[in-house]
Coordinates of C-alpha atoms in Angstrom, one line a residue:
X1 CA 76.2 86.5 76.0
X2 CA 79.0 85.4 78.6
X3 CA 80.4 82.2 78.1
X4 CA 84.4 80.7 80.3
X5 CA 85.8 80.8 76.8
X6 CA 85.5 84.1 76.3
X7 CA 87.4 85.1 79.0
X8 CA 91.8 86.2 78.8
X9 CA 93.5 85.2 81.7
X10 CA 92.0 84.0 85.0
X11 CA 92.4 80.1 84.0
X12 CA 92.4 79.2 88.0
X13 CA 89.4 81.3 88.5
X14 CA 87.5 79.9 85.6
X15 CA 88.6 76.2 86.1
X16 CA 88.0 76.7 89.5
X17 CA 84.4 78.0 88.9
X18 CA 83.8 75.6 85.8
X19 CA 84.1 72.1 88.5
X20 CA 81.8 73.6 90.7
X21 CA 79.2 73.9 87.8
X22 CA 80.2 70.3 86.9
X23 CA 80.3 69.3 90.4
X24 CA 77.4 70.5 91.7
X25 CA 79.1 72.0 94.5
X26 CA 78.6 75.4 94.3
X27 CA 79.3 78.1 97.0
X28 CA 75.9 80.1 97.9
X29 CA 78.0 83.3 98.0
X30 CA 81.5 84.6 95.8
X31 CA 83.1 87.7 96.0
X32 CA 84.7 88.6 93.0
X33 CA 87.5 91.5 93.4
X34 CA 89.4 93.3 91.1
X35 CA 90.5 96.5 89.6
X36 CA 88.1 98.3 87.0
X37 CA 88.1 96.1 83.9
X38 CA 89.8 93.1 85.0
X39 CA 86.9 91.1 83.9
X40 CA 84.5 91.1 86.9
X41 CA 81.5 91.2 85.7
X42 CA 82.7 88.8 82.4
X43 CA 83.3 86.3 85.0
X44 CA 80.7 86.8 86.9
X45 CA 77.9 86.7 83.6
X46 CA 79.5 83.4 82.4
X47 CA 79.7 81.5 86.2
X48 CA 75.9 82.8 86.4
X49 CA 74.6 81.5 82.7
X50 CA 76.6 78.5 82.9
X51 CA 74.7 77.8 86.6
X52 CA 71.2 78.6 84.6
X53 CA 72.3 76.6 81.6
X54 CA 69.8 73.3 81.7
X55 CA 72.8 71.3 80.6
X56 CA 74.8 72.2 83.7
X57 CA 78.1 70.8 81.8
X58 CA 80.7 73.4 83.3
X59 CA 80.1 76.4 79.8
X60 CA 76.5 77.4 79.1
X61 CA 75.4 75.8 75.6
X62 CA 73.8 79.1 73.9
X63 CA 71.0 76.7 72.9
X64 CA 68.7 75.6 75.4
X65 CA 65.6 77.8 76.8
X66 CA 67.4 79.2 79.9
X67 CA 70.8 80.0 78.1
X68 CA 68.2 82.0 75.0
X69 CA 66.2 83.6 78.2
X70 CA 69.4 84.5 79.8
X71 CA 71.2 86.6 76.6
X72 CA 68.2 88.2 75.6
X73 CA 68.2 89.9 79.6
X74 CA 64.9 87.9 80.3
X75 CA 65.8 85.1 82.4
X76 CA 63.3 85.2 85.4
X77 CA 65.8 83.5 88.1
X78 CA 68.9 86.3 87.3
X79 CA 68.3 89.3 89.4
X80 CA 70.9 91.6 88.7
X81 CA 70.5 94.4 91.8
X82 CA 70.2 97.9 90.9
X83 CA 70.5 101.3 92.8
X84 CA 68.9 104.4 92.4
X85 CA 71.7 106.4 94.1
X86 CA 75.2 106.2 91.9
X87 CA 77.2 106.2 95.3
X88 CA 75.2 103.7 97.4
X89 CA 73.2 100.8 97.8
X90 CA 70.8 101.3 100.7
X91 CA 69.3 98.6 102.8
X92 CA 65.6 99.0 101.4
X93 CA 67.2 98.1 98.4
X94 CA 68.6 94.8 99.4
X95 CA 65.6 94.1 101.6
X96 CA 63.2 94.2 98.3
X97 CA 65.4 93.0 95.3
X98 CA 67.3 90.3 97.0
X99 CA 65.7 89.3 101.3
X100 CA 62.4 89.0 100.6
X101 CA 62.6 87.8 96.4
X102 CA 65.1 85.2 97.6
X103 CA 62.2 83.0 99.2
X104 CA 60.4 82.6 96.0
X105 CA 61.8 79.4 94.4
X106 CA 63.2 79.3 91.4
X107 CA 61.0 79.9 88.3
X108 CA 62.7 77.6 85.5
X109 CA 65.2 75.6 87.0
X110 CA 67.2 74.8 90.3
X111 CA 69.2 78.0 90.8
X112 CA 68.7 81.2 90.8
X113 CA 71.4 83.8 90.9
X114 CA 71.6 87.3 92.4
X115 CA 74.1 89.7 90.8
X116 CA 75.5 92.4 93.0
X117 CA 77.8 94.9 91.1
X118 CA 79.6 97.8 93.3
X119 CA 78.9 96.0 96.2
X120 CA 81.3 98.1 98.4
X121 CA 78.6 100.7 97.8
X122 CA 76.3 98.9 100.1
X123 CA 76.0 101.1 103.2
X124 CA 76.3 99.3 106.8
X125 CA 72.8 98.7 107.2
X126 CA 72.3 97.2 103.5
X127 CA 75.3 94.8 104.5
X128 CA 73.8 93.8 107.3
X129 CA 70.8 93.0 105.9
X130 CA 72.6 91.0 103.1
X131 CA 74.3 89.2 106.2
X132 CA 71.1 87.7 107.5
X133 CA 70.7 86.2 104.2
X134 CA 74.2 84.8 104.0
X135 CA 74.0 83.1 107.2
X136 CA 71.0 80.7 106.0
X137 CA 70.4 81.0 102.4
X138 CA 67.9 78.8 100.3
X139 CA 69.5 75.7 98.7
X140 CA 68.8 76.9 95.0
X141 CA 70.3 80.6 95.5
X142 CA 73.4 81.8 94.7
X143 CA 74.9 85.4 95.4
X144 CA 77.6 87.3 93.3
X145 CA 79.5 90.1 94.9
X146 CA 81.4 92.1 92.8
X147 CA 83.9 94.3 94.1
X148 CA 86.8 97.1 93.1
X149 CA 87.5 97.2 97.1
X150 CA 86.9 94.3 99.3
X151 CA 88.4 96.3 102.5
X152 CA 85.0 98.1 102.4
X153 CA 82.9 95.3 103.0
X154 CA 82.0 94.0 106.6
X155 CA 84.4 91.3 107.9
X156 CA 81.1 88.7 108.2
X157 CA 80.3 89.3 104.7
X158 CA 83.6 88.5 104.0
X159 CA 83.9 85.0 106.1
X160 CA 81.0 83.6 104.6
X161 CA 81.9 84.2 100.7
X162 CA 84.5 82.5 98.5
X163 CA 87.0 85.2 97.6
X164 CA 88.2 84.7 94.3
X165 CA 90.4 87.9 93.4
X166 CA 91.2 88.9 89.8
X167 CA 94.9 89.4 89.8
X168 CA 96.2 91.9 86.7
X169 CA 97.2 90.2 83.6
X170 CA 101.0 90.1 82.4
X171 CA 101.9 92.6 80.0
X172 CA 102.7 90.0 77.4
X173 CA 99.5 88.7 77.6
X174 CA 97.5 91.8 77.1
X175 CA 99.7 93.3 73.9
X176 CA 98.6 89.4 72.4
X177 CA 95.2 90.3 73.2
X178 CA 95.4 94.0 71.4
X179 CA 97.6 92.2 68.5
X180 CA 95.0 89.4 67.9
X181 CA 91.8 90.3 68.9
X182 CA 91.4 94.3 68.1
X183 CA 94.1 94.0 65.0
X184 CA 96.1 97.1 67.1
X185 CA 99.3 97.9 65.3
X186 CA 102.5 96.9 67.4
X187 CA 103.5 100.5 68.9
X188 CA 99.8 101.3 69.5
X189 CA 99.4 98.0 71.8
X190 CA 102.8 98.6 73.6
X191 CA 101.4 102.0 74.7
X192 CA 97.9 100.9 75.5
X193 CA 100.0 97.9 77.5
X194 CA 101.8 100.1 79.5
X195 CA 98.6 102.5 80.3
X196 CA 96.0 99.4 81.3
X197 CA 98.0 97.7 84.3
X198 CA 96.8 94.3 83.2
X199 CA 93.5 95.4 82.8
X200 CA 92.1 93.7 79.4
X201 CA 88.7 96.1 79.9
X202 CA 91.2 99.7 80.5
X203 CA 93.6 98.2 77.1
X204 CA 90.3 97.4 75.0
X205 CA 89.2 101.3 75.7
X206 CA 92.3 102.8 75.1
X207 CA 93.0 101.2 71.5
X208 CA 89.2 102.2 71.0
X209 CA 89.2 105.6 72.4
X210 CA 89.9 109.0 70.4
X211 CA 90.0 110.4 73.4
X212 CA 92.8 108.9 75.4
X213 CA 95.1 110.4 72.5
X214 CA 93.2 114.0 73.4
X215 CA 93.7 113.6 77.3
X216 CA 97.8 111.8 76.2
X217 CA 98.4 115.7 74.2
X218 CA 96.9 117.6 76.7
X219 CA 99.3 115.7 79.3
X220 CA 102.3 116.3 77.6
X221 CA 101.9 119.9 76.6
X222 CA 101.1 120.6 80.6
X223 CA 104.1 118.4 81.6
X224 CA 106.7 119.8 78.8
X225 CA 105.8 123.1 79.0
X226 CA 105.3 123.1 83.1
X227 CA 109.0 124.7 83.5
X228 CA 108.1 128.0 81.5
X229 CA 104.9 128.4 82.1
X230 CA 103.5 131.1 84.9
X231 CA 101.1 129.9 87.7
X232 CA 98.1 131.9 85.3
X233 CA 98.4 130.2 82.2
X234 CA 99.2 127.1 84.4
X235 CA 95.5 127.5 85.9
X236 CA 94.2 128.4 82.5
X237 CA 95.1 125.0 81.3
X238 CA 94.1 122.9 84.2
X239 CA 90.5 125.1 83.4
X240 CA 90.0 123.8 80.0
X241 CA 91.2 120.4 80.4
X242 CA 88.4 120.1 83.3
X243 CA 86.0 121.9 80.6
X244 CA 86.8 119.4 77.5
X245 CA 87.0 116.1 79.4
X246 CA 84.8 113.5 78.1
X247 CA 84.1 111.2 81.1
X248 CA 85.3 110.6 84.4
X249 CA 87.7 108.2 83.6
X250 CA 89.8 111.5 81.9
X251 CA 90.7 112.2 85.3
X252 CA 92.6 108.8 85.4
X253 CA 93.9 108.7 82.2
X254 CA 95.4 112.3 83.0
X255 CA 97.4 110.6 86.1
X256 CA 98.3 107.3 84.1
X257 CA 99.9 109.5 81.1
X258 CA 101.8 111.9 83.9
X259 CA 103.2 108.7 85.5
X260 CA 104.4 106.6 82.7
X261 CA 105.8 110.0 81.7
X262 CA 107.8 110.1 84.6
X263 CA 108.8 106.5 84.8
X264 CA 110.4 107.2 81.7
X265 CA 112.4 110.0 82.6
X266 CA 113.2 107.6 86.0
X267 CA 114.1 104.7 84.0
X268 CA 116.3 106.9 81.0
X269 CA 118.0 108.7 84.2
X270 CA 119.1 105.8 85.9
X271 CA 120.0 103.4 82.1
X272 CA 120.4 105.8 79.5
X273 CA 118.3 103.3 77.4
X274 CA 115.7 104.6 75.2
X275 CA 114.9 101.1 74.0
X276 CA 112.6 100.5 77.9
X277 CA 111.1 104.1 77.0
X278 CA 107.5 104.1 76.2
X279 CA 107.1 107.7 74.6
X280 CA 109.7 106.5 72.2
X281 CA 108.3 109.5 70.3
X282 CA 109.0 112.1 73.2
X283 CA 112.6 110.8 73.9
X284 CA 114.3 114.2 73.2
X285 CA 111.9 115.9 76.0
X286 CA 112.6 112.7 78.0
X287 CA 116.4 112.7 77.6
X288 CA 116.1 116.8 79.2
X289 CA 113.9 116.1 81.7
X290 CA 116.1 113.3 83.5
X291 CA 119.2 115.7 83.2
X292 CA 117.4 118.0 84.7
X293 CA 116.3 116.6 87.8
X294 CA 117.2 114.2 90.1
X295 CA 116.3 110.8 91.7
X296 CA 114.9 112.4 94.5
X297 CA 112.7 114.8 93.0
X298 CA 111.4 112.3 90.7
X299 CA 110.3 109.9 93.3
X300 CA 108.9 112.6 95.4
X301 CA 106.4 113.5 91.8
X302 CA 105.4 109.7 91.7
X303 CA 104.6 110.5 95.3
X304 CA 102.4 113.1 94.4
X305 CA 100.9 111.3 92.0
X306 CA 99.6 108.2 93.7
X307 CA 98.3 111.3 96.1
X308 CA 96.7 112.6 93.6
X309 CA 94.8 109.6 92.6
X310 CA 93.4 109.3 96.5
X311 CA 92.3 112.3 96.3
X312 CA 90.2 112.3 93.0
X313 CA 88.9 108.8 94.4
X314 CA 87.1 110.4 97.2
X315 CA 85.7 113.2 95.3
X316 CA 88.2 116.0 95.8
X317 CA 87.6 119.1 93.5
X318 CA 89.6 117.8 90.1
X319 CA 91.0 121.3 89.2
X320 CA 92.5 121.9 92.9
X321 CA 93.6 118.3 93.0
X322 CA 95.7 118.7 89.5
X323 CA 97.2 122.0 90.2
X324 CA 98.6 121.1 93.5
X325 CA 100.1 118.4 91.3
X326 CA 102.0 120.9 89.3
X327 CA 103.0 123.0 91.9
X328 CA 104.9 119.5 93.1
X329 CA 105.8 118.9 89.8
X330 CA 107.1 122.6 89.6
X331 CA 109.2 122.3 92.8
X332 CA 110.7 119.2 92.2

């Protein structure tokens, strides 16, 4: 099921995208950016049903044939592009699920919609192919990109989609979406807050996740203990974090908990406020770690961090990645 209403935040986007339904005048390609969990593919599931929807009123209904075709994953005129390799999209793929399908017509309706998620995965050649498409596509078909980084598409697929970016939501707004929609307790969504960057997907796995409190331990035992601890047990630690992690996004959540960490000590160094701290439970460690070091040193981590994060992004080993981190973290 996807439906406008559904969606936190992003009331230009979905107004935006509700007219054109109403309208009629709808785009034959969108690219929808965002970070991971901003609500990409929410938005992109609801502009698609409500397109499908035989009503055509701005919200898919839920009742007619297309919108019960469409939630049960069987609607003949949504083609939702899949890839057999996780870090590409190859041109024979494009040629056969969405060049040559797009000149059959429409099965049920007037539109039909092609769903591309990752589409920055799309090598050169599959873009290229795409870009054929773009230039003179049917009447009836409409193409959703779906994006984490639009720099890596082609400059041509760029000019001949409507961009609509998800910006991240305001803190506010995603603590009132913990509060009221997952029943979180008040400190647990002020620490999922300051972990999911305005992502209401990142905040809705965190307040589910067991895990994020395992990889949030883990953090601050490395971080705490970094001072007295030898380059061995260092290494040793690093080892069996790599060996417990539960998915890939641990890697992420490792960084995230290390730099809210040392925001804190930033921000208690430069206010002497506890009340702006986020590991309100931590503040004693906190209070010792911004005596300790200075201004420069701390920027210089959050340096290292962000470095860190490039890094794990394009697939450098994990363990070497981290312990050069706390080496800098060591040093500084």
């Amino acid at each position: 099921m996807a439906y406008f209403r559904d969606i936190t935040g992003h009331e230009m986007t979905v107004g935006y995208l509700q007219q054109a339904v109403r309208s009629g005048n709808v785009n034959h390609a969108y690219l929808i950016s965002g970070a991971p969990g901003s609500g990409k593919t929410l938005v992109a599931e609801a502009f698609a049903q409500a397109l499908l929807c035989e009503r055509g009123e701005g919200e898919a209904c839920g009742e007619c044939p297309a919108c019960i075709k469409f939630e049960s994953g069987n609607h003949p005129d949504m083609i939702r592009v899949i890839h057999e390799k996780p870090l590409t999209i190859r041109v024979d793929e494009i040629r056969e699920q969405v060049v040559s399908d797009i000149e059959i017509r429409p099965y049920l309706g007037g539109r039909k919609v092609y769903l591309i998620d990752e589409a920055e995965k799309m090598n050169v050649s599959a873009q290229n192919a795409l870009l054929k498409t773009l230039e003179e596509p049917p009447e009836y078909a409409v193409i959703l990109l779906l994006t984490e980084n639009r720099d890596a598409m082609l400059p041509t697929i760029l000019s001949r989609c409507t961009e609509l970016p998800l910006r991240p939501l305001p803190d506010a707004e995603v603590r009132r979406w913990l509060m009221e929609e997952m029943k979180v307790p008040d400190y647990q969504a002020d620490l999922c807050t300051a972990f999911a960057q305005g992502s209401i997907g990142k905040a809705r796995k965190l307040a589910a996740s067991g895990d994020f409190n395992n990889v949030r331990t883990a953090a601050l035992r490395l971080v705490t203990g970094l001072r007295t601890m030898d380059i061995a047990t260092m290494t040793e630690e690093v080892s069996a974090f790599a060996k417990n992690r539960q998915d890939a996004l641990s890697a992420e959540d490792l960084l995230d908990v290390l730099a809210v960490w040392f925001r804190d000590v930033l921000y208690f160094k430069a206010t002497r406020n506890a009340d702006g701290v986020i590991f309100k439970d931590q503040i004693g460690s906190i209070r010792e770690e911004a005596g300790r070091r200075s201004y420069e040193g701390i920027e210089a981590i959050l340096r290292a961090l962000q470095k860190a994060g490039q890094r794990l992004r394009a697939n450098v080993d994990f363990e070497l990645t981290i312990e050069l981190l706390l080496l800098t973290i060591r040093e500084n």
